Coordinates of C-alpha atoms in Angstrom, one line a residue:
M92 CA -19.6 42.3 19.9
A93 CA -22.1 39.5 19.3
L94 CA -20.9 36.0 19.3
V95 CA -22.1 33.5 16.6
S96 CA -23.5 30.4 18.2
N97 CA -22.3 27.0 17.0
S98 CA -25.7 26.2 15.6
S99 CA -25.7 29.3 13.4
R100 CA -22.2 28.7 11.9
P101 CA -22.4 28.3 8.1
K102 CA -21.9 24.8 6.8
A103 CA -19.4 23.9 4.3
N104 CA -20.5 24.3 0.7
I105 CA -19.4 20.8 -0.3
N106 CA -20.4 19.9 -3.8
F107 CA -21.8 16.4 -3.2
L108 CA -23.2 16.0 -6.7
Q109 CA -19.7 16.7 -8.1
T110 CA -18.3 14.2 -5.7
L111 CA -20.7 11.5 -6.9
G112 CA -20.0 12.3 -10.5
V113 CA -16.2 11.8 -10.1
L114 CA -16.7 8.8 -7.9
G115 CA -18.8 7.3 -10.7
A116 CA -16.0 7.8 -13.2
F117 CA -13.6 5.7 -11.0
I118 CA -16.2 3.0 -10.6
F119 CA -16.8 3.0 -14.3
F120 CA -13.0 2.6 -14.9
L121 CA -13.0 -0.4 -12.5
G122 CA -15.4 -2.1 -14.9
F123 CA -12.6 -2.3 -17.5
A124 CA -10.2 -3.7 -15.0
L125 CA -12.7 -6.5 -14.1
L126 CA -12.7 -7.6 -17.8
I127 CA -9.0 -8.5 -17.7
P128 CA -9.5 -11.6 -15.4
L129 CA -12.4 -12.6 -17.7
V130 CA -9.9 -13.1 -20.5
V131 CA -7.8 -15.4 -18.3
D132 CA -10.9 -17.3 -17.3
L133 CA -11.6 -17.9 -21.0
I134 CA -8.0 -19.0 -21.7
Y135 CA -8.1 -21.6 -19.0
S136 CA -11.8 -22.5 -19.5
E137 CA -12.6 -22.1 -15.8
G138 CA -16.3 -21.2 -16.3
N139 CA -16.3 -18.2 -14.0
Y140 CA -16.4 -15.5 -16.7
Q141 CA -20.0 -14.7 -15.9
A142 CA -19.0 -13.5 -12.4
F143 CA -16.6 -10.9 -13.9
L144 CA -19.0 -10.0 -16.7
I145 CA -21.8 -9.3 -14.2
S146 CA -19.5 -7.4 -11.8
A147 CA -18.1 -5.3 -14.7
G148 CA -21.7 -4.6 -15.9
I149 CA -22.6 -3.4 -12.4
A150 CA -19.6 -1.1 -12.4
F151 CA -20.3 0.2 -15.8
L152 CA -24.0 0.8 -15.0
A153 CA -23.6 2.3 -11.6
G154 CA -20.5 4.3 -12.5
G155 CA -21.9 5.5 -15.8
L156 CA -25.2 6.7 -14.3
L157 CA -23.4 8.6 -11.6
W158 CA -21.1 10.3 -14.0
Y159 CA -23.8 11.0 -16.6
F160 CA -26.2 12.6 -14.1
F161 CA -23.7 14.4 -11.8
Q162 CA -20.8 15.4 -14.1
T163 CA -19.8 19.1 -13.8
D164 CA -17.3 21.5 -15.3
Q165 CA -16.6 23.1 -11.9
E166 CA -13.0 22.8 -10.6
L167 CA -12.4 20.3 -7.9
R168 CA -11.4 21.8 -4.6
M169 CA -9.2 20.1 -2.0
R170 CA -12.3 19.5 0.3
E171 CA -14.0 17.4 -2.4
G172 CA -10.7 15.8 -3.3
F173 CA -10.3 14.3 0.2
L174 CA -13.9 13.1 0.2
I175 CA -13.6 11.5 -3.3
V176 CA -10.4 9.7 -2.5
S177 CA -11.7 8.1 0.7
L178 CA -15.1 7.1 -0.9
T179 CA -13.3 5.8 -4.0
W180 CA -11.1 3.3 -2.1
L181 CA -14.1 2.1 -0.1
S182 CA -16.4 1.9 -3.2
L183 CA -13.9 0.1 -5.3
S184 CA -13.3 -2.5 -2.6
L185 CA -17.1 -3.1 -2.4
V186 CA -17.5 -3.5 -6.1
G187 CA -14.3 -5.4 -6.6
A188 CA -15.5 -8.0 -4.0
L189 CA -18.5 -8.9 -6.2
P190 CA -16.8 -11.5 -8.4
F191 CA -15.8 -13.6 -5.3
V192 CA -19.3 -13.7 -4.0
I193 CA -21.1 -14.1 -7.4
A194 CA -18.9 -17.1 -8.4
G195 CA -19.2 -18.6 -4.9
V196 CA -15.4 -18.6 -4.4
L197 CA -15.9 -16.9 -1.0
P198 CA -19.2 -17.5 0.8
S199 CA -18.9 -14.3 2.9
F200 CA -19.1 -10.8 1.5
T201 CA -17.0 -9.5 4.4
D202 CA -14.2 -11.9 3.5
A203 CA -14.5 -10.8 -0.1
V204 CA -14.2 -7.2 0.8
F205 CA -11.3 -7.9 3.2
E206 CA -9.4 -9.7 0.4
T207 CA -10.2 -6.9 -2.1
M208 CA -9.3 -4.1 0.2
S209 CA -6.1 -6.0 1.1
A210 CA -5.3 -6.1 -2.6
L211 CA -6.1 -2.5 -3.5
T212 CA -4.2 -1.1 -0.5
T213 CA -1.3 -3.4 -1.3
T214 CA -1.5 -4.9 2.2
G215 CA -1.4 -8.6 1.2
S216 CA -3.2 -10.0 4.3
T217 CA -5.4 -12.9 3.2
I218 CA -8.4 -14.9 4.5
L219 CA -7.8 -17.8 2.1
G220 CA -6.9 -21.2 3.4
G221 CA -8.5 -20.9 6.8
E222 CA -11.8 -21.5 8.6
T223 CA -13.9 -18.4 9.5
S224 CA -15.5 -17.7 12.8
S225 CA -18.8 -18.9 11.3
G226 CA -17.4 -22.3 10.5
F227 CA -16.9 -21.8 6.7
S228 CA -13.7 -23.2 5.2
N229 CA -12.2 -20.8 2.7
P230 CA -10.3 -22.5 -0.1
Q231 CA -6.6 -22.7 -0.3
I232 CA -4.8 -20.3 -2.6
E233 CA -3.9 -23.1 -5.0
E234 CA -7.6 -24.1 -5.2
I235 CA -8.6 -20.6 -6.3
P236 CA -9.3 -20.3 -10.1
K237 CA -6.5 -18.5 -12.0
S238 CA -8.8 -15.7 -13.0
F239 CA -9.3 -14.8 -9.3
L240 CA -5.6 -15.1 -8.5
L241 CA -5.0 -12.6 -11.3
W242 CA -7.7 -10.3 -10.0
R243 CA -6.0 -10.2 -6.6
S244 CA -2.6 -9.4 -8.1
L245 CA -4.0 -6.9 -10.7
A246 CA -5.8 -5.1 -7.9
H247 CA -2.4 -4.9 -6.1
W248 CA -0.8 -3.4 -9.2
L249 CA -3.5 -0.8 -9.7
G250 CA -3.6 0.2 -6.1
G251 CA 0.2 0.3 -5.9
M252 CA 0.6 3.4 -8.1
G253 CA -2.9 4.4 -7.3
I254 CA -6.1 4.0 -9.3
I255 CA -6.7 7.7 -9.1
V256 CA -3.3 8.5 -10.5
L257 CA -3.9 6.1 -13.3
S258 CA -7.2 7.7 -14.1
L259 CA -5.6 11.1 -14.2
A260 CA -3.2 9.7 -16.7
I261 CA -5.8 8.3 -19.1
L262 CA -9.0 10.2 -18.5
P263 CA -8.7 13.8 -19.8
L264 CA -12.2 14.5 -18.3
L265 CA -10.5 14.7 -14.8
G266 CA -7.8 17.1 -15.9
I267 CA -9.5 20.0 -14.2
G268 CA -8.8 19.9 -10.4
G269 CA -6.7 16.7 -10.8
M270 CA -4.0 18.0 -8.5
Q271 CA -6.5 18.0 -5.6
L272 CA -7.0 14.2 -6.1
F273 CA -3.3 13.6 -6.6
Q274 CA -2.4 15.4 -3.3
A275 CA -5.2 13.8 -1.4
E276 CA -4.1 10.3 -2.4
S277 CA -0.4 11.0 -1.9
P278 CA -0.3 13.3 1.2
G279 CA 3.3 12.7 2.2
P280 CA 5.6 15.4 3.4
T281 CA 7.2 15.8 0.0
A282 CA 5.5 16.4 -3.3
D283 CA 7.4 15.7 -6.5
K284 CA 5.8 16.9 -9.7
L285 CA 7.9 16.1 -12.7
T286 CA 5.9 18.4 -15.0
P287 CA 3.6 21.4 -14.3
R288 CA 0.6 19.4 -15.3
V289 CA -0.4 16.6 -13.0
Q290 CA -1.8 14.5 -15.9
E291 CA 1.6 14.5 -17.5
T292 CA 3.3 13.6 -14.2
A293 CA 0.9 10.7 -13.7
K294 CA 1.7 9.4 -17.2
L295 CA 5.5 9.6 -16.6
L296 CA 5.2 7.8 -13.2
W297 CA 3.0 5.0 -14.7
G298 CA 5.5 4.7 -17.6
V299 CA 8.3 3.9 -15.2
Y300 CA 6.0 1.6 -13.2
V301 CA 5.0 -0.4 -16.3
A302 CA 8.6 -0.7 -17.5
F303 CA 9.9 -2.1 -14.2
T304 CA 6.9 -4.5 -14.0
F305 CA 7.6 -5.8 -17.5
A306 CA 11.3 -6.2 -16.8
Q307 CA 10.7 -8.3 -13.7
F308 CA 8.1 -10.3 -15.5
L309 CA 10.6 -11.3 -18.2
L310 CA 13.3 -12.1 -15.6
L311 CA 10.9 -14.4 -13.6
W312 CA 9.4 -16.0 -16.7
V313 CA 12.8 -17.3 -17.9
H314 CA 13.1 -19.5 -14.9
P315 CA 11.6 -23.0 -15.4
A316 CA 9.9 -22.9 -11.9
M317 CA 7.5 -20.1 -13.1
D318 CA 5.2 -20.1 -16.1
W319 CA 4.0 -16.8 -17.6
F320 CA 1.0 -16.7 -15.4
E321 CA 3.0 -17.0 -12.1
A322 CA 5.6 -14.6 -13.4
I323 CA 3.0 -11.8 -14.2
N324 CA 1.2 -12.3 -10.9
H325 CA 4.4 -12.0 -8.9
A326 CA 5.7 -9.1 -10.9
F327 CA 2.4 -7.3 -10.2
S328 CA 2.6 -8.1 -6.5
T329 CA 6.3 -7.1 -6.2
M330 CA 6.2 -3.7 -7.9
A331 CA 3.1 -2.8 -6.0
T332 CA 4.8 -4.0 -2.7
G333 CA 1.7 -6.1 -2.2
G334 CA 2.7 -9.6 -1.4
F335 CA -0.1 -11.8 -2.8
S336 CA 1.3 -15.0 -4.3
T337 CA -0.2 -17.8 -6.3
K338 CA 1.1 -20.3 -3.7
N339 CA 0.0 -20.8 -0.1
A340 CA 3.7 -21.0 0.9
S341 CA 4.4 -17.7 -0.9
I342 CA 7.9 -17.5 -2.7
E343 CA 9.2 -20.3 -0.5
A344 CA 7.2 -22.7 -2.7
F345 CA 9.5 -22.1 -5.7
D346 CA 12.6 -23.0 -3.7
S347 CA 14.9 -21.0 -6.1
A348 CA 17.7 -18.7 -5.1
Y349 CA 17.5 -17.0 -8.5
I350 CA 13.8 -16.1 -8.1
D351 CA 14.5 -14.9 -4.5
W352 CA 17.2 -12.5 -5.7
V353 CA 15.2 -11.2 -8.6
I354 CA 12.4 -10.4 -6.2
I355 CA 14.8 -8.9 -3.7
I356 CA 16.2 -6.5 -6.3
F357 CA 12.7 -5.4 -7.5
M358 CA 11.4 -5.0 -3.9
F359 CA 14.2 -2.6 -3.3
I360 CA 13.4 -0.8 -6.5
A361 CA 9.7 -0.5 -5.6
G362 CA 10.6 1.0 -2.3
V363 CA 12.3 4.0 -4.0
N364 CA 10.5 7.2 -5.0
F365 CA 9.4 6.6 -8.6
A366 CA 10.0 10.2 -9.5
M367 CA 13.7 9.6 -8.7
H368 CA 13.6 6.4 -10.9
F369 CA 12.4 8.6 -13.8
R370 CA 15.2 11.1 -13.2
L371 CA 17.7 8.2 -13.1
I372 CA 16.4 6.8 -16.4
R373 CA 16.7 10.3 -17.9
G374 CA 20.3 10.4 -17.0
D375 CA 20.1 12.7 -13.9
Y376 CA 22.4 10.5 -11.8
K377 CA 23.4 13.3 -9.5
S378 CA 19.8 13.9 -8.2
F379 CA 19.3 10.2 -7.7
F380 CA 22.5 9.4 -5.8
A381 CA 22.5 12.6 -3.9
N382 CA 19.0 12.1 -2.6
R383 CA 19.2 11.8 1.2
E384 CA 16.1 9.7 1.6
I385 CA 17.4 7.1 -0.9
R386 CA 20.7 7.0 1.0
F387 CA 18.9 6.6 4.3
Y388 CA 16.7 3.9 2.9
T389 CA 19.7 2.0 1.5
L390 CA 21.5 2.4 4.8
V391 CA 18.6 0.9 6.8
A392 CA 18.3 -1.9 4.3
M393 CA 22.0 -2.8 4.4
L394 CA 22.0 -2.6 8.2
G395 CA 19.0 -4.8 8.4
I396 CA 20.5 -7.4 6.0
F397 CA 23.7 -7.4 8.0
I398 CA 22.1 -7.9 11.4
V399 CA 19.4 -10.4 10.4
S400 CA 21.6 -12.4 8.1
G401 CA 24.4 -12.4 10.6
S402 CA 22.1 -13.6 13.3
L403 CA 20.8 -16.4 11.0
W404 CA 24.4 -17.5 10.3
L405 CA 25.8 -17.2 13.8
L406 CA 22.8 -18.0 16.0
D407 CA 20.5 -20.1 13.9
E408 CA 23.4 -21.9 12.1
Y409 CA 22.2 -21.3 8.6
P410 CA 24.9 -21.7 5.9
I411 CA 26.3 -18.3 5.1
L412 CA 24.8 -18.0 1.6
D413 CA 21.4 -19.2 2.8
A414 CA 21.6 -16.8 5.7
L415 CA 22.3 -13.9 3.3
R416 CA 19.5 -15.0 0.9
Y417 CA 16.8 -15.5 3.5
G418 CA 17.9 -12.5 5.6
A419 CA 18.0 -10.1 2.7
F420 CA 14.7 -11.3 1.3
Q421 CA 12.8 -11.0 4.6
V422 CA 14.3 -7.6 5.5
L423 CA 13.4 -6.1 2.1
S424 CA 10.0 -7.7 2.2
I425 CA 9.1 -6.1 5.6
L426 CA 11.0 -2.8 5.0
T427 CA 9.2 -2.1 1.7
T428 CA 5.9 -3.5 3.2
T429 CA 5.7 -6.2 0.5
G430 CA 5.0 -9.1 2.7
F431 CA 6.3 -12.0 0.7
G432 CA 7.8 -14.9 2.6
T433 CA 10.6 -17.5 2.1
D434 CA 11.0 -18.5 5.7
N435 CA 9.1 -18.4 9.0
Y436 CA 10.7 -15.5 10.9
E437 CA 8.7 -16.3 14.0
V438 CA 11.0 -19.2 14.8
W439 CA 14.2 -17.3 14.2
N440 CA 16.4 -16.3 17.2
T441 CA 15.4 -13.3 19.2
V442 CA 18.0 -11.0 17.6
G443 CA 16.9 -11.4 14.0
A444 CA 13.2 -11.6 14.8
F445 CA 13.3 -8.5 17.0
F446 CA 15.1 -6.4 14.4
L447 CA 12.6 -7.6 11.8
F448 CA 9.8 -6.5 14.2
L449 CA 11.3 -3.0 14.3
L450 CA 11.1 -2.8 10.5
F451 CA 7.4 -3.2 10.7
F452 CA 7.3 0.5 11.7
S453 CA 9.5 1.7 8.9
G454 CA 8.3 1.7 5.3
G455 CA 9.9 2.7 2.0
C456 CA 10.6 6.1 0.5
A457 CA 7.9 8.8 0.0
G458 CA 6.6 8.5 -3.6
S459 CA 7.1 4.7 -3.7
T460 CA 4.4 2.0 -3.7
G461 CA 5.3 1.0 -0.1
G462 CA 3.3 1.7 2.9
G463 CA 4.3 2.4 6.5
I464 CA 5.6 5.6 8.1
K465 CA 8.2 6.2 5.3
M466 CA 11.9 7.0 5.5
V467 CA 11.6 10.7 5.1
R468 CA 9.4 11.0 8.1
W469 CA 11.9 9.0 10.2
M470 CA 14.7 11.3 8.9
I471 CA 12.8 14.4 10.0
L472 CA 12.0 12.9 13.4
I473 CA 15.6 11.9 14.0
R474 CA 17.0 15.3 12.9
N475 CA 14.4 17.1 15.1
T476 CA 15.4 15.0 18.1
G477 CA 19.0 15.9 17.5
R478 CA 18.1 19.5 17.2
E479 CA 16.2 19.4 20.5
I480 CA 19.3 17.9 22.3
K481 CA 21.5 20.7 20.9
Q482 CA 18.9 23.3 21.8
I483 CA 19.1 22.2 25.4
M484 CA 22.8 22.8 25.4
H485 CA 22.6 26.1 23.4
P486 CA 19.2 27.6 24.3
K487 CA 19.8 30.9 22.5
A488 CA 21.0 29.3 19.3
I489 CA 18.8 29.2 16.1
L490 CA 19.1 25.6 14.9
P491 CA 17.0 24.7 11.9
V492 CA 16.2 21.1 11.0
R493 CA 18.0 20.3 7.8
I494 CA 18.1 17.3 5.4
G495 CA 21.1 18.0 3.3
D496 CA 21.1 21.7 2.3
Q497 CA 17.3 21.9 2.6
A498 CA 15.8 23.4 5.8
I499 CA 12.6 21.7 6.9
S500 CA 9.8 24.2 7.7
Q501 CA 8.1 24.2 11.0
N502 CA 4.8 23.3 9.3
I503 CA 6.3 20.1 7.9
Q504 CA 7.9 19.3 11.2
R505 CA 4.5 19.6 13.0
T506 CA 2.7 17.6 10.3
V507 CA 5.3 14.8 10.6
L508 CA 5.1 14.8 14.4
S509 CA 1.3 14.7 14.2
F510 CA 1.3 11.9 11.7
F511 CA 3.7 9.9 13.9
I512 CA 1.6 10.4 17.0
L513 CA -1.7 9.5 15.2
Y514 CA 0.0 6.5 13.5
I515 CA 1.1 5.0 16.9
F516 CA -2.2 5.9 18.5
I517 CA -4.3 4.2 15.8
F518 CA -2.0 1.2 15.7
A519 CA -2.4 0.8 19.5
L520 CA -6.1 1.3 19.3
G521 CA -6.4 -1.3 16.6
A522 CA -4.3 -3.8 18.7
F523 CA -6.5 -3.1 21.7
I524 CA -9.7 -3.8 19.7
I525 CA -8.3 -7.0 18.3
S526 CA -7.3 -8.1 21.8
L527 CA -11.0 -7.8 22.8
F528 CA -11.7 -10.8 20.6
G529 CA -9.5 -12.9 22.8
Y530 CA -6.2 -12.8 20.9
D531 CA -2.8 -12.6 22.8
I532 CA -0.7 -9.5 22.8
M533 CA 1.6 -10.4 19.9
S534 CA -1.2 -11.5 17.7
S535 CA -3.1 -8.3 18.4
I536 CA -0.1 -6.1 17.8
G537 CA 0.8 -8.1 14.6
A538 CA -2.7 -7.8 13.1
S539 CA -2.8 -4.1 13.7
I540 CA 0.6 -3.1 12.5
A541 CA 0.3 -5.5 9.5
S542 CA -2.9 -3.7 8.5
I543 CA -2.1 0.0 9.1
G544 CA 1.4 -0.5 7.7
N545 CA 0.0 -2.4 4.6
I546 CA 2.5 -5.1 5.3
G547 CA 0.4 -8.3 5.2
P548 CA 1.7 -10.9 7.5
G549 CA 1.9 -10.1 11.2
W550 CA 2.8 -12.1 14.3
G551 CA 1.3 -14.8 16.5
E552 CA -1.9 -16.2 15.1
F553 CA -1.5 -13.8 12.1
G554 CA 2.1 -14.7 11.3
P555 CA 3.7 -15.5 8.0
T556 CA 2.4 -19.1 7.9
D557 CA -1.1 -18.2 9.1
N558 CA -4.1 -16.1 7.7
F559 CA -6.9 -13.8 8.9
A560 CA -9.8 -16.1 8.2
H561 CA -10.5 -17.0 11.9
L562 CA -10.9 -13.3 12.9
P563 CA -14.5 -12.5 13.7
Y564 CA -16.3 -10.4 11.1
L565 CA -16.3 -7.2 13.2
G566 CA -12.6 -7.6 13.7
K567 CA -12.1 -7.9 9.9
W568 CA -14.0 -4.7 9.3
V569 CA -11.7 -3.0 11.8
L570 CA -8.7 -4.2 9.9
I571 CA -10.3 -3.2 6.6
L572 CA -10.6 0.4 7.9
L573 CA -7.0 0.3 9.2
M574 CA -5.8 -0.8 5.7
M575 CA -7.5 2.1 4.1
V576 CA -6.3 4.6 6.7
G577 CA -2.8 3.3 6.3
R578 CA -2.8 3.4 2.5
L579 CA -4.1 7.0 2.4
E580 CA -1.7 8.0 5.2
I581 CA -4.2 8.7 7.9
F582 CA -5.0 12.4 7.4
T583 CA -7.0 11.9 4.2
V584 CA -9.5 9.7 6.0
L585 CA -9.4 11.2 9.5
I586 CA -10.0 14.7 8.2
L587 CA -13.5 13.5 7.3
F588 CA -14.3 13.0 11.0
S589 CA -13.3 16.6 11.8
P590 CA -16.2 19.0 12.4
A591 CA -14.1 21.7 10.8
F592 CA -14.1 19.8 7.5
W593 CA -17.9 20.1 7.3
R594 CA -18.0 23.8 8.3
Q595 CA -17.5 26.7 6.0

């Protein structure tokens, strides 16, 4: 039997023209988003409207031409779906960075892309308020025009639920093959379609998302410390689990227990699967409260609040109410990968700080706007470990891995284990690369996990009171890639580097 040589293997029949056409549709949509900060610029007479107008024009022109010339009626396949999603997040970050450079707010295009990718991936790491490796001094957050502050938070909000999911909800032209994009952008171990049509599912999820955002906006706006502009920015950032604030000191600048607790509640909400929120709103209380992942997520949150707040009270001698307030806020901020701050956790006692460090490797529920490893993956890993221990004691027994009454298939178990191994490997690789620039071990670890986990603040020189401006440009591009890999949950991006992806 003749063997087929590697050189003669058929190549994948990837429809690149279709990929460019759909990519153009998303870039075109970004043009509309860029017009929203333009309105804020006109309201406050800041004089930067031309930067957003030019950027929107570029998005309309480039996206429109790509869609016009390369649109197709062919159904999207999963292969094109992965390629489109990865290229979309990269392209939107490049185009979304244009206003910063055109207006001269940021002198470096790399810094502008870093800030935009951090926004769209809901990471929340910033280069504002620091000096770059080239000697440029980036402006403080309070010095940034309000239109650009809104653009950062709006990009958070769009990226939180997913620009692609939003597009599926409002653009019927992407109805065909939409599930391929939906799955590629949300490749977690559980899929929760509320309706048979992905377009209707996207609309329902976005309806819940908008409702919660509006509710938090109103609750923040009633407090005298926040005007409408600050309230809408922080509502966008909270529900997206992003973490960008209008203040350099983050939420600490408002010095309000009321604001802290409102944000704590909505951070917890944002860390829950939005499909389960929809079922709760529809009155399906049984499904919501019986959900094992939500129970586990709540347990981890309560345990974290108990340990961290207790350590602040007993070891750092905080008043008990302040210990509960600051402990609960920081635990939910890191657990949900939001990244807001009300206190400098790096100066806490070892017990509280160490437990908070462990939460950097957690994440919210699957189907939430949070990043990280996700609760359901940890549940499967823990159950699988328990099964292996029992299997050693009872080698002939058939012991399936279960979450509640549901048996987890071997395929899902392998996928979760592969994800976990890849996650730790890429995190370690990122930390190693950052250390090559001369940073200490905690700073390197902090920068890497903050990026791939989409958390925002890290440790050491990238801690909650610092920024990423001083990182060399090559290091910033490494973190930009880590943010995207983390937001798309690794496989969507890494599959593009597999030779099998490009073969038939």
